[in-house]
Short mmCIF file of C-alpha atoms in Angstrom, two decimals:
data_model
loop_
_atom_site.label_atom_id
_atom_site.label_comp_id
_atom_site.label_asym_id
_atom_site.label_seq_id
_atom_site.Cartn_x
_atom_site.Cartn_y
_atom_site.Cartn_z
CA UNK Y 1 -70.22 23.64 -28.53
CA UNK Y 2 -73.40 22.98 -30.31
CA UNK Y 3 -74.31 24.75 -33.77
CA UNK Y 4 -76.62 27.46 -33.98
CA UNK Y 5 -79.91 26.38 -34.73
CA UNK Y 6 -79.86 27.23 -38.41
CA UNK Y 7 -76.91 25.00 -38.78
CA UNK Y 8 -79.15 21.88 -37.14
CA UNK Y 9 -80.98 20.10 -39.95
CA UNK Y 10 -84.08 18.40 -39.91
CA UNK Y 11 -84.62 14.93 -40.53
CA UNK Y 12 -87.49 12.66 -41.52
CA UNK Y 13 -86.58 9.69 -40.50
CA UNK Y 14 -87.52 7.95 -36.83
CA UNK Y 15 -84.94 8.53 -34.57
CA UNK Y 16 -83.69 5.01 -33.70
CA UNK Y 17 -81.72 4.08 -30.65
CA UNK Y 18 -81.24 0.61 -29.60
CA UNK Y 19 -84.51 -0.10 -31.47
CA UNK Y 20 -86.24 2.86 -29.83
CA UNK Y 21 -87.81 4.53 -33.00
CA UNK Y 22 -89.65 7.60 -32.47
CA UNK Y 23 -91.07 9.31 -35.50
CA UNK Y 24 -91.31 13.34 -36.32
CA UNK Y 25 -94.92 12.95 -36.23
CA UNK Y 26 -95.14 11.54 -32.91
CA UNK Y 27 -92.60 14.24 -31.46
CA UNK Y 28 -94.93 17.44 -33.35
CA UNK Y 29 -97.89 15.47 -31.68
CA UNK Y 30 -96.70 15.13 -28.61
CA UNK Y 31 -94.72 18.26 -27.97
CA UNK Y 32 -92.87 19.18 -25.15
CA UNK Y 33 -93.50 16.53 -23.40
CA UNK Y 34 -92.02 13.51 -24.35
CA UNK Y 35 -90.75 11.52 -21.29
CA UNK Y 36 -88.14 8.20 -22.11
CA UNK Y 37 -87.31 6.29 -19.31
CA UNK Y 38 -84.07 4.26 -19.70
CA UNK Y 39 -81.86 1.74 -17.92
CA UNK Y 40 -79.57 3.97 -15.98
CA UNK Y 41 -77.14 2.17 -18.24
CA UNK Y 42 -78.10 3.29 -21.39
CA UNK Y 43 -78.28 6.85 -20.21
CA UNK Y 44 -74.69 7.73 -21.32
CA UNK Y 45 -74.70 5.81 -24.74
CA UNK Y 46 -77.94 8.01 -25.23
CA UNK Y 47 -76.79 11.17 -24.41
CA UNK Y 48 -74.06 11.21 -26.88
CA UNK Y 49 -76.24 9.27 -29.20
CA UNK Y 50 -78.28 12.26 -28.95
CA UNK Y 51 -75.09 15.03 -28.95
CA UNK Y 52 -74.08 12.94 -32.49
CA UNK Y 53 -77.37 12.68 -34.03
CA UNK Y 54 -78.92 16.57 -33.11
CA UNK Y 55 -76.32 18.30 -32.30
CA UNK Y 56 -76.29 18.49 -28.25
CA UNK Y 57 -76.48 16.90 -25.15
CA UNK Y 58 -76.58 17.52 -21.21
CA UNK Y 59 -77.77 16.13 -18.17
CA UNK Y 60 -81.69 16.77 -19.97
CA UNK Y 61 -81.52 16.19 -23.45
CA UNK Y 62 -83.80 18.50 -25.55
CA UNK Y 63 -84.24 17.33 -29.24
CA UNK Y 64 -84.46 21.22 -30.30
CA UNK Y 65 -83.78 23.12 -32.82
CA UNK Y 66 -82.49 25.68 -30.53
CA UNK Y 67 -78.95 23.52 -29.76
CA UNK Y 68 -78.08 25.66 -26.70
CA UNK Y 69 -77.19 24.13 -23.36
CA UNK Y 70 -79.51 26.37 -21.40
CA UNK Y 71 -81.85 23.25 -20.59
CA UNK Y 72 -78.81 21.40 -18.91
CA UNK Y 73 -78.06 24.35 -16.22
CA UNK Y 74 -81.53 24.84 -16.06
CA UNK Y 75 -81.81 21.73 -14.71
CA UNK Y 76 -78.41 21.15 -12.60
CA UNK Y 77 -79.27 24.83 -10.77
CA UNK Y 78 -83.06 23.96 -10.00
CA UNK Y 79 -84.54 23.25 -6.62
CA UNK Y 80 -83.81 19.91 -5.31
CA UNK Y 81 -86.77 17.32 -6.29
CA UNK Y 82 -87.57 15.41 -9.73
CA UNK Y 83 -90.30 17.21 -10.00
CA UNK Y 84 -89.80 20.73 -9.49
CA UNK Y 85 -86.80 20.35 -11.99
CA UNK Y 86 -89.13 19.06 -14.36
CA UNK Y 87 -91.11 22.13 -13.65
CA UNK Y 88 -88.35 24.43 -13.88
CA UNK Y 89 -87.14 22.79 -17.42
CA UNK Y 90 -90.04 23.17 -19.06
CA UNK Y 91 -91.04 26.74 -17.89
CA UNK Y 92 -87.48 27.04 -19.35
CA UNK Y 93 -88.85 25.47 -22.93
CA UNK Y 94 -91.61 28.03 -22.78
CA UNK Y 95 -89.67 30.97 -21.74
CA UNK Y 96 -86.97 30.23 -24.92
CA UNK Y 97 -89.54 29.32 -27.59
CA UNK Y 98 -91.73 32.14 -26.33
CA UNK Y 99 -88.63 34.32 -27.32
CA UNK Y 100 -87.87 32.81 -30.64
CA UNK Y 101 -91.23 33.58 -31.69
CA UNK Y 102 -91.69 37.06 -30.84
CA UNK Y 103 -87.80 37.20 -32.21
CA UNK Y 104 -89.74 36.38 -35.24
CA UNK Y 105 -87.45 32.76 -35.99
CA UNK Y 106 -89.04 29.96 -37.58
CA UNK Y 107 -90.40 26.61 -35.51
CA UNK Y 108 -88.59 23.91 -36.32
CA UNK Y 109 -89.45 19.68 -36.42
CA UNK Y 110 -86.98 19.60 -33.68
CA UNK Y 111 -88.27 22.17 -30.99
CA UNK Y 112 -90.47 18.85 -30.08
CA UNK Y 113 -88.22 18.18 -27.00
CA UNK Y 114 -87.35 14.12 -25.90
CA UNK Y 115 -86.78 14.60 -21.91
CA UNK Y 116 -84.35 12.56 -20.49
CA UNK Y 117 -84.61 13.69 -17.37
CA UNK Y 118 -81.73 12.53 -14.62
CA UNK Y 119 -81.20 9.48 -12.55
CA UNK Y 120 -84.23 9.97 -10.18
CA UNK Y 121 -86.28 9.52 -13.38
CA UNK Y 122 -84.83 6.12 -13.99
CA UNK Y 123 -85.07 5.12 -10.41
CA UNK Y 124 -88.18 6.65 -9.37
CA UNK Y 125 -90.82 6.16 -12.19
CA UNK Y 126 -93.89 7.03 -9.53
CA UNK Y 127 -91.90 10.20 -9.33
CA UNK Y 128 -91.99 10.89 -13.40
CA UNK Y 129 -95.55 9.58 -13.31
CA UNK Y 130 -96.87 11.55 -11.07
CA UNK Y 131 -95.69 14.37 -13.33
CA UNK Y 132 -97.45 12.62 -16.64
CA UNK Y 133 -100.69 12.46 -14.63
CA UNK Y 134 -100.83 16.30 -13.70
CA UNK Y 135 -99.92 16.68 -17.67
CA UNK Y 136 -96.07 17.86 -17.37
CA UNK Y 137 -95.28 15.30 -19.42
CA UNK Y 138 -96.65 12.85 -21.70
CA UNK Y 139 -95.72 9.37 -21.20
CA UNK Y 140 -95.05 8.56 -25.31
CA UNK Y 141 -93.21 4.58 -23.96
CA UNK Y 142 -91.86 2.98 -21.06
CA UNK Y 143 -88.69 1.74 -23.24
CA UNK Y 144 -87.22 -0.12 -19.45
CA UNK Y 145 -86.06 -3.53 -20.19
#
Protein backbone atom coordinates (compact mmCIF):
# COMPACT_ATOMS: atom_id res chain seq x y z
CA UNK A 1 0.00 0.00 0.00
CA UNK A 2 1.35 3.36 -0.72
CA UNK A 3 2.24 5.97 2.17
CA UNK A 4 0.14 8.74 2.96
CA UNK A 5 1.11 11.70 1.27
CA UNK A 6 2.93 13.33 4.16
CA UNK A 7 5.12 10.33 4.34
CA UNK A 8 6.13 10.92 0.32
CA UNK A 9 9.13 13.24 0.16
CA UNK A 10 10.06 15.57 -2.33
CA UNK A 11 12.99 15.47 -4.36
CA UNK A 12 15.05 17.87 -6.45
CA UNK A 13 16.67 15.95 -8.55
CA UNK A 14 15.43 14.91 -12.39
CA UNK A 15 13.76 11.86 -12.30
CA UNK A 16 15.92 9.57 -14.48
CA UNK A 17 14.79 6.39 -16.11
CA UNK A 18 16.71 4.73 -18.74
CA UNK A 19 18.16 8.21 -19.48
CA UNK A 20 14.69 9.79 -19.44
CA UNK A 21 15.41 12.84 -17.10
CA UNK A 22 12.59 14.98 -16.34
CA UNK A 23 13.19 17.85 -13.98
CA UNK A 24 10.72 19.34 -11.05
CA UNK A 25 10.59 22.42 -12.99
CA UNK A 26 9.42 20.95 -16.08
CA UNK A 27 6.71 18.77 -14.15
CA UNK A 28 5.35 22.35 -12.01
CA UNK A 29 5.41 23.84 -15.64
CA UNK A 30 3.74 21.49 -17.26
CA UNK A 31 1.19 20.21 -14.81
CA UNK A 32 -1.18 17.68 -15.19
CA UNK A 33 -0.43 16.90 -18.25
CA UNK A 34 2.59 15.26 -18.86
CA UNK A 35 2.16 12.44 -21.48
CA UNK A 36 5.42 9.67 -21.86
CA UNK A 37 5.07 7.36 -24.46
CA UNK A 38 7.16 4.17 -24.01
CA UNK A 39 8.06 0.91 -25.72
CA UNK A 40 5.35 -1.37 -24.52
CA UNK A 41 8.43 -3.05 -23.11
CA UNK A 42 9.59 -0.68 -20.85
CA UNK A 43 6.14 -0.15 -19.45
CA UNK A 44 6.59 -2.68 -16.57
CA UNK A 45 10.27 -1.76 -15.60
CA UNK A 46 8.65 1.83 -15.38
CA UNK A 47 5.87 1.23 -13.40
CA UNK A 48 7.75 -0.20 -10.57
CA UNK A 49 10.51 2.19 -11.30
CA UNK A 50 7.92 4.62 -10.51
CA UNK A 51 6.18 2.44 -7.34
CA UNK A 52 10.18 2.45 -5.94
CA UNK A 53 11.07 5.93 -6.61
CA UNK A 54 7.42 7.85 -5.46
CA UNK A 55 5.85 5.64 -3.72
CA UNK A 56 3.03 4.05 -6.15
CA UNK A 57 2.14 2.60 -9.20
CA UNK A 58 -0.95 1.27 -11.35
CA UNK A 59 -2.05 0.79 -14.69
CA UNK A 60 -1.71 5.14 -14.92
CA UNK A 61 1.04 6.23 -13.00
CA UNK A 62 0.50 9.63 -11.25
CA UNK A 63 3.77 11.21 -9.84
CA UNK A 64 1.56 12.75 -6.83
CA UNK A 65 1.88 13.60 -3.73
CA UNK A 66 -1.41 12.15 -3.00
CA UNK A 67 0.04 8.20 -3.24
CA UNK A 68 -3.49 6.71 -3.45
CA UNK A 69 -4.49 4.24 -6.12
CA UNK A 70 -7.67 6.04 -7.01
CA UNK A 71 -6.13 7.05 -10.54
CA UNK A 72 -5.57 3.26 -11.39
CA UNK A 73 -9.46 2.22 -10.91
CA UNK A 74 -10.28 5.34 -12.27
CA UNK A 75 -8.89 4.32 -15.20
CA UNK A 76 -9.53 0.33 -15.37
CA UNK A 77 -13.55 1.24 -14.61
CA UNK A 78 -13.80 4.08 -17.36
CA UNK A 79 -15.65 3.88 -20.62
CA UNK A 80 -13.97 1.93 -23.22
CA UNK A 81 -11.69 4.33 -25.56
CA UNK A 82 -8.08 5.95 -24.93
CA UNK A 83 -9.50 8.91 -24.87
CA UNK A 84 -12.40 9.08 -22.76
CA UNK A 85 -10.16 7.33 -20.06
CA UNK A 86 -7.87 10.04 -20.41
CA UNK A 87 -10.81 12.24 -19.84
CA UNK A 88 -12.09 10.42 -17.00
CA UNK A 89 -8.41 10.38 -15.23
CA UNK A 90 -7.89 13.69 -15.27
CA UNK A 91 -11.42 14.96 -14.22
CA UNK A 92 -10.32 12.45 -11.49
CA UNK A 93 -6.92 14.72 -10.83
CA UNK A 94 -9.19 17.71 -10.57
CA UNK A 95 -11.87 16.28 -8.51
CA UNK A 96 -8.94 14.97 -5.73
CA UNK A 97 -6.75 18.10 -5.77
CA UNK A 98 -9.90 20.20 -5.80
CA UNK A 99 -10.55 18.37 -2.39
CA UNK A 100 -7.16 18.66 -0.90
CA UNK A 101 -7.36 22.23 -1.27
CA UNK A 102 -10.55 23.13 0.17
CA UNK A 103 -9.37 20.26 2.89
CA UNK A 104 -6.94 22.99 3.42
CA UNK A 105 -3.54 20.40 2.66
CA UNK A 106 -0.56 21.78 1.19
CA UNK A 107 0.42 21.37 -2.84
CA UNK A 108 3.14 19.44 -3.19
CA UNK A 109 6.26 19.24 -6.18
CA UNK A 110 4.75 15.94 -6.84
CA UNK A 111 0.93 16.63 -7.52
CA UNK A 112 2.58 17.42 -11.18
CA UNK A 113 1.26 14.05 -12.53
CA UNK A 114 3.62 11.88 -15.39
CA UNK A 115 0.68 9.90 -17.36
CA UNK A 116 1.49 6.69 -18.43
CA UNK A 117 -1.44 5.95 -19.82
CA UNK A 118 -2.12 2.03 -20.99
CA UNK A 119 -1.17 0.02 -23.97
CA UNK A 120 -3.40 1.88 -26.55
CA UNK A 121 -1.15 4.86 -25.73
CA UNK A 122 1.92 3.01 -26.82
CA UNK A 123 0.26 1.56 -29.81
CA UNK A 124 -1.87 4.27 -30.92
CA UNK A 125 0.11 7.62 -30.64
CA UNK A 126 -2.61 9.48 -33.16
CA UNK A 127 -4.89 8.39 -30.41
CA UNK A 128 -2.72 10.25 -27.44
CA UNK A 129 -2.16 13.06 -29.92
CA UNK A 130 -5.24 13.81 -30.71
CA UNK A 131 -5.72 14.34 -26.97
CA UNK A 132 -2.40 16.79 -26.76
CA UNK A 133 -3.93 18.83 -29.61
CA UNK A 134 -7.41 19.49 -27.85
CA UNK A 135 -4.97 20.35 -24.68
CA UNK A 136 -5.67 17.10 -22.39
CA UNK A 137 -2.33 16.61 -22.34
CA UNK A 138 0.87 18.14 -23.05
CA UNK A 139 3.21 16.30 -25.12
CA UNK A 140 6.60 17.15 -22.72
CA UNK A 141 8.84 14.04 -25.24
CA UNK A 142 8.24 11.31 -27.48
CA UNK A 143 10.92 9.07 -25.43
CA UNK A 144 9.93 5.82 -28.34
CA UNK A 145 13.07 4.28 -29.49
Amino acid sequence: MPPPAEQLTTSEQPLDFRGMRISPEELEENGDGVLAILPNDQVVELLEWMRVRIGHGGATVGGTSSGEEWGYRVVRQAPSGLYARMQQFLGAVAQVRAERIAAGKRQKRWDSIIHVVGHEALTCPEIAAEAVEDGWLTLLRDFRA
